PDB file of C-alpha atoms in Angstrom:
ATOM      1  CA  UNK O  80      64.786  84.496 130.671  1.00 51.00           C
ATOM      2  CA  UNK O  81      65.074  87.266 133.060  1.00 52.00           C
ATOM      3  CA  UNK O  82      68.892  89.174 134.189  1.00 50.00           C
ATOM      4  CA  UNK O  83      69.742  89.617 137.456  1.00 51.00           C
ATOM      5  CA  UNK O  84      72.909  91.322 138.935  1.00 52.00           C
ATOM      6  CA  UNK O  85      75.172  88.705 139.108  1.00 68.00           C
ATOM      7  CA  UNK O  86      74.847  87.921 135.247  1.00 70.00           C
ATOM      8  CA  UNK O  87      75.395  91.462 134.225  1.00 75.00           C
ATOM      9  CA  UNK O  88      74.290  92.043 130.436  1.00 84.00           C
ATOM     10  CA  UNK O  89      72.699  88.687 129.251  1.00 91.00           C
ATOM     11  CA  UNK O  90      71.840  88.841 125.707  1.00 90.00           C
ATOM     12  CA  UNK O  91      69.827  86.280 123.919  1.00 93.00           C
ATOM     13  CA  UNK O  92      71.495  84.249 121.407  1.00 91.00           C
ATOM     14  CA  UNK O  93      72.538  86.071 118.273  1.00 92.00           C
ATOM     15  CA  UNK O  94      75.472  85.802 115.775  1.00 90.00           C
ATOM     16  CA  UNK O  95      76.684  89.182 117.354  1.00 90.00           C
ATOM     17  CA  UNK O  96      76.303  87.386 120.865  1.00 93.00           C
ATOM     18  CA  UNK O  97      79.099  84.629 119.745  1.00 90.00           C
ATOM     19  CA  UNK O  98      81.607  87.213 118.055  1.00 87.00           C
ATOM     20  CA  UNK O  99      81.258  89.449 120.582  1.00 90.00           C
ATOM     21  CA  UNK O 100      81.977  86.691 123.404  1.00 91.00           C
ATOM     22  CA  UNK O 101      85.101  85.201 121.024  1.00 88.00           C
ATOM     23  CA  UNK O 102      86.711  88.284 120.414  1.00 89.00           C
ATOM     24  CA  UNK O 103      87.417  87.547 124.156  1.00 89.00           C
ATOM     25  CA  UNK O 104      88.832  84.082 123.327  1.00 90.00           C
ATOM     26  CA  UNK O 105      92.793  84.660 122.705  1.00 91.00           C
ATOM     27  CA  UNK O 106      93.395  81.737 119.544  1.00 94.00           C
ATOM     28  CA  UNK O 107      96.433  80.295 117.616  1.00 96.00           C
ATOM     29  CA  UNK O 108      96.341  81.357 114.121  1.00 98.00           C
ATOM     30  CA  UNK O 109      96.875  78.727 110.794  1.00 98.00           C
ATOM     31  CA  UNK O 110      96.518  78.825 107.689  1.00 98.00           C
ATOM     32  CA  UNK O 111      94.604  75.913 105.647  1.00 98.00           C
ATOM     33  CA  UNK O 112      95.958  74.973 101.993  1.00 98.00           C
ATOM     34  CA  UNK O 113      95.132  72.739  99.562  1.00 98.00           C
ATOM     35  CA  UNK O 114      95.545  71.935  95.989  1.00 97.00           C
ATOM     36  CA  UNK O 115      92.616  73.336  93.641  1.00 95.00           C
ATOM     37  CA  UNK O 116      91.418  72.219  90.113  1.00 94.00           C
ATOM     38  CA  UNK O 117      92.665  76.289  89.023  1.00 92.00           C
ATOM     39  CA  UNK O 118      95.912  76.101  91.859  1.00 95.00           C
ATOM     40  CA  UNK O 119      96.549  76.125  95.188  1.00 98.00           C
ATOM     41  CA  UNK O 120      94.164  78.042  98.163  1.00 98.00           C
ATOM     42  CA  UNK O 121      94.339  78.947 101.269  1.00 98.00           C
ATOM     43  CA  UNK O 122      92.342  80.868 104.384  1.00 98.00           C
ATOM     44  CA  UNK O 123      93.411  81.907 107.705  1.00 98.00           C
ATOM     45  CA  UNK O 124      91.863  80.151 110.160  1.00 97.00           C
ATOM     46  CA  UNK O 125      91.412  80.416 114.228  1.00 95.00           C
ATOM     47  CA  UNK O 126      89.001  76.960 114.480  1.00 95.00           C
ATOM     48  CA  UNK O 127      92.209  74.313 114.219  1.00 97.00           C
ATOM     49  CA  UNK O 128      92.035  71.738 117.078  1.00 96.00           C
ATOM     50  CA  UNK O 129      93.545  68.500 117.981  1.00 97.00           C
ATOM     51  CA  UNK O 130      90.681  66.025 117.793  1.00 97.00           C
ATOM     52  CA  UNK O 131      92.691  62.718 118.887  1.00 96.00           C
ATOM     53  CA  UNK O 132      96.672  61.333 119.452  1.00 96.00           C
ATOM     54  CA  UNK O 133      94.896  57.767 117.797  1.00 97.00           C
ATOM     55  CA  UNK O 134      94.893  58.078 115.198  1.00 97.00           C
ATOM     56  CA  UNK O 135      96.351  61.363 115.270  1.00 98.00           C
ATOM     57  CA  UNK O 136      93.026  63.509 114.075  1.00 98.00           C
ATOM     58  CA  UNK O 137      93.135  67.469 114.075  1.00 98.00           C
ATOM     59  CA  UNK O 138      89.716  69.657 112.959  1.00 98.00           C
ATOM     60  CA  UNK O 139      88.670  72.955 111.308  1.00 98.00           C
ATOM     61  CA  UNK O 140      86.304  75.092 110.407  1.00 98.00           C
ATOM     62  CA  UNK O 141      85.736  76.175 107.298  1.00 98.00           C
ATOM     63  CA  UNK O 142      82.802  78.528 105.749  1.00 97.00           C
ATOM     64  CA  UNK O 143      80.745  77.232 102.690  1.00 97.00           C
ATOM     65  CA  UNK O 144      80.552  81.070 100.839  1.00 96.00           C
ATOM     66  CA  UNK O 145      84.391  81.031 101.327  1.00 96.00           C
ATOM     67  CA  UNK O 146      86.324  80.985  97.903  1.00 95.00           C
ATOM     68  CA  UNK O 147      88.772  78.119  99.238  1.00 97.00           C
ATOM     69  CA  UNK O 148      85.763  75.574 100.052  1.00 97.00           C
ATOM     70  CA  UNK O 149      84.822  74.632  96.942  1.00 97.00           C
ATOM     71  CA  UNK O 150      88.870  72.954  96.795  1.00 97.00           C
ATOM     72  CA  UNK O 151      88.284  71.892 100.243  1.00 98.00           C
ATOM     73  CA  UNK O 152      85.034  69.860  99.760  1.00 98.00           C
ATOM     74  CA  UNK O 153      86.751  68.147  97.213  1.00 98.00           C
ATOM     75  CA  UNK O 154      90.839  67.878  98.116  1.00 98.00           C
ATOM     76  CA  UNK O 155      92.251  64.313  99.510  1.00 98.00           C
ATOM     77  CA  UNK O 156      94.370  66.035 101.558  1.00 98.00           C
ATOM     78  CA  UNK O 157      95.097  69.439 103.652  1.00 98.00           C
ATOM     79  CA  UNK O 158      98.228  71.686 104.997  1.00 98.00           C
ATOM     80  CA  UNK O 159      97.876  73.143 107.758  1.00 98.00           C
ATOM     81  CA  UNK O 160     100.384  75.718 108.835  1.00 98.00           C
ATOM     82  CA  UNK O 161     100.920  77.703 112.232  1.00 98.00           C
ATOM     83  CA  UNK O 162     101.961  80.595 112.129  1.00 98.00           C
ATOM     84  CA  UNK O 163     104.591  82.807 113.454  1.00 97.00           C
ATOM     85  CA  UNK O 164     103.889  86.266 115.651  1.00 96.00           C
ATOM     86  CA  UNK O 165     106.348  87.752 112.799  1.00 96.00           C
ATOM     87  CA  UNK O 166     103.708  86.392 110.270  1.00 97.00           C
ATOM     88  CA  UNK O 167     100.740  89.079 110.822  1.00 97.00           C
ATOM     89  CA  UNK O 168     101.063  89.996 107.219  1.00 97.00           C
ATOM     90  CA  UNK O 169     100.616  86.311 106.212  1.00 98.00           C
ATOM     91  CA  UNK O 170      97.648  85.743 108.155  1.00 98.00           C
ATOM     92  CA  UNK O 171      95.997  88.570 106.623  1.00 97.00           C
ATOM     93  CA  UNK O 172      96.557  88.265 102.965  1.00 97.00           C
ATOM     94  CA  UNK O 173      95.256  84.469 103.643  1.00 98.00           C
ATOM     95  CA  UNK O 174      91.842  86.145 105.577  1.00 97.00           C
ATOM     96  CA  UNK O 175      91.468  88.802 102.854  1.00 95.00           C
ATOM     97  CA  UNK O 176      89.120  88.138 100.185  1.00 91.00           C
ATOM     98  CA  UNK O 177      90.023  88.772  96.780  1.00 89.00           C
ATOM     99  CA  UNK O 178      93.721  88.611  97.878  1.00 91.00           C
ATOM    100  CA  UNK O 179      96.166  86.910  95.669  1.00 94.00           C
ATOM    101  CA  UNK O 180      97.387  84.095  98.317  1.00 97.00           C
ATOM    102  CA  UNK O 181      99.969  82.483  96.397  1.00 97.00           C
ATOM    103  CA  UNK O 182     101.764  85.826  94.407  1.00 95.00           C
ATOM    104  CA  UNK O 183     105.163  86.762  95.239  1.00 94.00           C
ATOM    105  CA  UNK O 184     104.441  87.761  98.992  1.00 93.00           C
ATOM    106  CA  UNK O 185     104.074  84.479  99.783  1.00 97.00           C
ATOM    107  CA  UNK O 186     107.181  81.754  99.887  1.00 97.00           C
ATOM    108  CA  UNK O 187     105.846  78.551  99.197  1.00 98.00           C
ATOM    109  CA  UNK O 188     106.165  75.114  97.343  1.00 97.00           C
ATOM    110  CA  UNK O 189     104.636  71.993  96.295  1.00 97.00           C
ATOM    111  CA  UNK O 190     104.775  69.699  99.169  1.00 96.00           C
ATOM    112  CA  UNK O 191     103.491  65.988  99.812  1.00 96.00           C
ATOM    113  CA  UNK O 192     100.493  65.247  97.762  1.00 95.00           C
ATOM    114  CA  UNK O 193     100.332  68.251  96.127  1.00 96.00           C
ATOM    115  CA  UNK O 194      99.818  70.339  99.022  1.00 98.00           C
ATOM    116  CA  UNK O 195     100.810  73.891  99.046  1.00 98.00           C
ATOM    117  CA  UNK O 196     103.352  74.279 102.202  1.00 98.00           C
ATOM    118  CA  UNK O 197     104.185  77.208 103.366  1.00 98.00           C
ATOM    119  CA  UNK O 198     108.157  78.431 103.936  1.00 97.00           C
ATOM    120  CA  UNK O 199     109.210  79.904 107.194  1.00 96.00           C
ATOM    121  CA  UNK O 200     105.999  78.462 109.388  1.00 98.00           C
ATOM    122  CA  UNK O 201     106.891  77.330 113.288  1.00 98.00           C
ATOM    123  CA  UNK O 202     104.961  74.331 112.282  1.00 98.00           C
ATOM    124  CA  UNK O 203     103.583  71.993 109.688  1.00 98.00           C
ATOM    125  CA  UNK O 204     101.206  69.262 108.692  1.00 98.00           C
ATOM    126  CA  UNK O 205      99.760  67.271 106.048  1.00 98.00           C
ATOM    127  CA  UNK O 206      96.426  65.824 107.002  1.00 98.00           C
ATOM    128  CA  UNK O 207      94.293  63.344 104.860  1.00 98.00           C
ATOM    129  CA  UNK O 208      90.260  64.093 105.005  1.00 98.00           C
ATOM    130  CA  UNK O 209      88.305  62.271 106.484  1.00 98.00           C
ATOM    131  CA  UNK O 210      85.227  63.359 107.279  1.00 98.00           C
ATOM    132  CA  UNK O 211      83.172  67.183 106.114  1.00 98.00           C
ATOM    133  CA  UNK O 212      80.707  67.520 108.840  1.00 98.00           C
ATOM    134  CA  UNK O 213      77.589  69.890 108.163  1.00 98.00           C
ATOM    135  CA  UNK O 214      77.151  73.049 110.925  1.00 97.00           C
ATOM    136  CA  UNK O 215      75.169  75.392 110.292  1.00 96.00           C
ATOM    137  CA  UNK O 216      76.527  77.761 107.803  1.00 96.00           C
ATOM    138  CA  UNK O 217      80.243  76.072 108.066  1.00 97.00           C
ATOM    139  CA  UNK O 218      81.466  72.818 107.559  1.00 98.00           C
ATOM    140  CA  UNK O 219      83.886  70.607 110.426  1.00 98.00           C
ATOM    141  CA  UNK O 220      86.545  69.368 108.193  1.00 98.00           C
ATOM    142  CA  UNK O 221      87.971  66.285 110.278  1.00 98.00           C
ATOM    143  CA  UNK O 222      91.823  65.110 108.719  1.00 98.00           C
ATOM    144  CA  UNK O 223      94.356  62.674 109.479  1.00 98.00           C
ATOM    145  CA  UNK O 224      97.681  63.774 109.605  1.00 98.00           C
ATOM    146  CA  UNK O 225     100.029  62.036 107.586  1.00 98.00           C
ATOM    147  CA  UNK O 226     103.527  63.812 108.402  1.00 97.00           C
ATOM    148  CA  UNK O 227     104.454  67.210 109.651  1.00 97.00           C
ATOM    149  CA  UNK O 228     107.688  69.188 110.860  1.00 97.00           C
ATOM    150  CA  UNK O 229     107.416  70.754 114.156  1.00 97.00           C
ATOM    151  CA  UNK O 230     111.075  72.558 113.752  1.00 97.00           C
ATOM    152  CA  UNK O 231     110.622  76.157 112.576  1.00 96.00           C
ATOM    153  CA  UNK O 232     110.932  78.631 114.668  1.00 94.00           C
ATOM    154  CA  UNK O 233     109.354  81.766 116.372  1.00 91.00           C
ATOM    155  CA  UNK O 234     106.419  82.109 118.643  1.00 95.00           C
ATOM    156  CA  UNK O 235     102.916  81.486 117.608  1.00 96.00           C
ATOM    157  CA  UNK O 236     100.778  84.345 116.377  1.00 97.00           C
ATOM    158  CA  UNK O 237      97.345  84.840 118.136  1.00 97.00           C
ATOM    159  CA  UNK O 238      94.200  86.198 116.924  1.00 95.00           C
ATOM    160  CA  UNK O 239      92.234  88.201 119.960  1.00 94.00           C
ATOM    161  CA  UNK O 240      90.096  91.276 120.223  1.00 93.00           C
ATOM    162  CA  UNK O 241      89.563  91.395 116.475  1.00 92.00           C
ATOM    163  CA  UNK O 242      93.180  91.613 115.830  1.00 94.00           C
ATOM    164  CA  UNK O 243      96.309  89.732 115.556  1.00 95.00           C
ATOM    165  CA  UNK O 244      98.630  89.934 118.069  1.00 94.00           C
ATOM    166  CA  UNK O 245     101.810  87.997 120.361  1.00 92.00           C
ATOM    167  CA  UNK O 246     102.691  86.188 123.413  1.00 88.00           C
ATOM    168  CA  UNK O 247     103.354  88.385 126.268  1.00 85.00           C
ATOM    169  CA  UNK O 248     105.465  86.915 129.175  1.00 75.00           C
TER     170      UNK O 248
END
């Protein structure tokens, strides 16, 4: 593979090569919980899409060295949360390792199924797992949602340059 002008600064496929190009991609921020054998978890997470409207299917990624996927490989069902730009602190303690997701900082309760739901979110759901699909050092975690409430309020909270940030009209 050679570089010419018009391509600038090609670099050969690395792990560096795909953060550095999705630090560029501006992404909704969520947070994943579910109920573990020792309590609830959590992680922050930028990988949520909508798979399919029938059935109604959404998807995330999910590490296997995280400390939440040994609950995820094995829950029946998911919460998945979006937050709020006035949630930055949230999203943080839930991406910090070693952080204690569920202490006092955090306003939560016991939801359908058992799933952890968190207060004050712009937006809710419950999904039931379907499917755990191996890539590479991650796993696709494919869920049906069962129920939801769209109703909170506040703007969603982005993730972009390495950071998390707001909307800007």
């Amino acid at each position: 593979m050679t570089a010419t002008s018009d391509l600038g600064t090609v670099q050969l496929a690395s792990p560096d090569l795909l953060r550095s190009v999705f630090r560029r991609h501006a992404a909704g921020v969520a947070v994943i919980t579910a109920r573990g054998a020792a309590g609830p978890v959590g992680f922050t997470a930028t990988s949520l899409t909508s798979v399919s409207a029938e059935p109604p299917l959404i998807s995330f990624g999910i590490g296997t060295g995280a400390s939440s996927w040994p609950a995820i490989a094995e829950a029946e069902h998911v919460g998945v949360h979006i937050l709020g730009e006035h949630q930055q602190a949230l999203a943080t303690t839930f991406a910090r390792s070693g952080a204690d997701r569920f202490g006092p900082a955090t306003a939560w309760h016991e939801g359908p199924e058992g799933v952890p739901v968190l207060d004050d979110v712009p937006a809710w759901l419950i999904g039931r797992v379907v499917s755990r699909v191996p890539a590479g050092d991650h796993r696709i975690v494919l869920a049906e949602v069962v129920l939801g409430d769209p109703s909170g309020a506040g703007r969603p909270l982005l993730y972009h340059q390495g950071r998390f940030t707001a909307l800007r009209d």
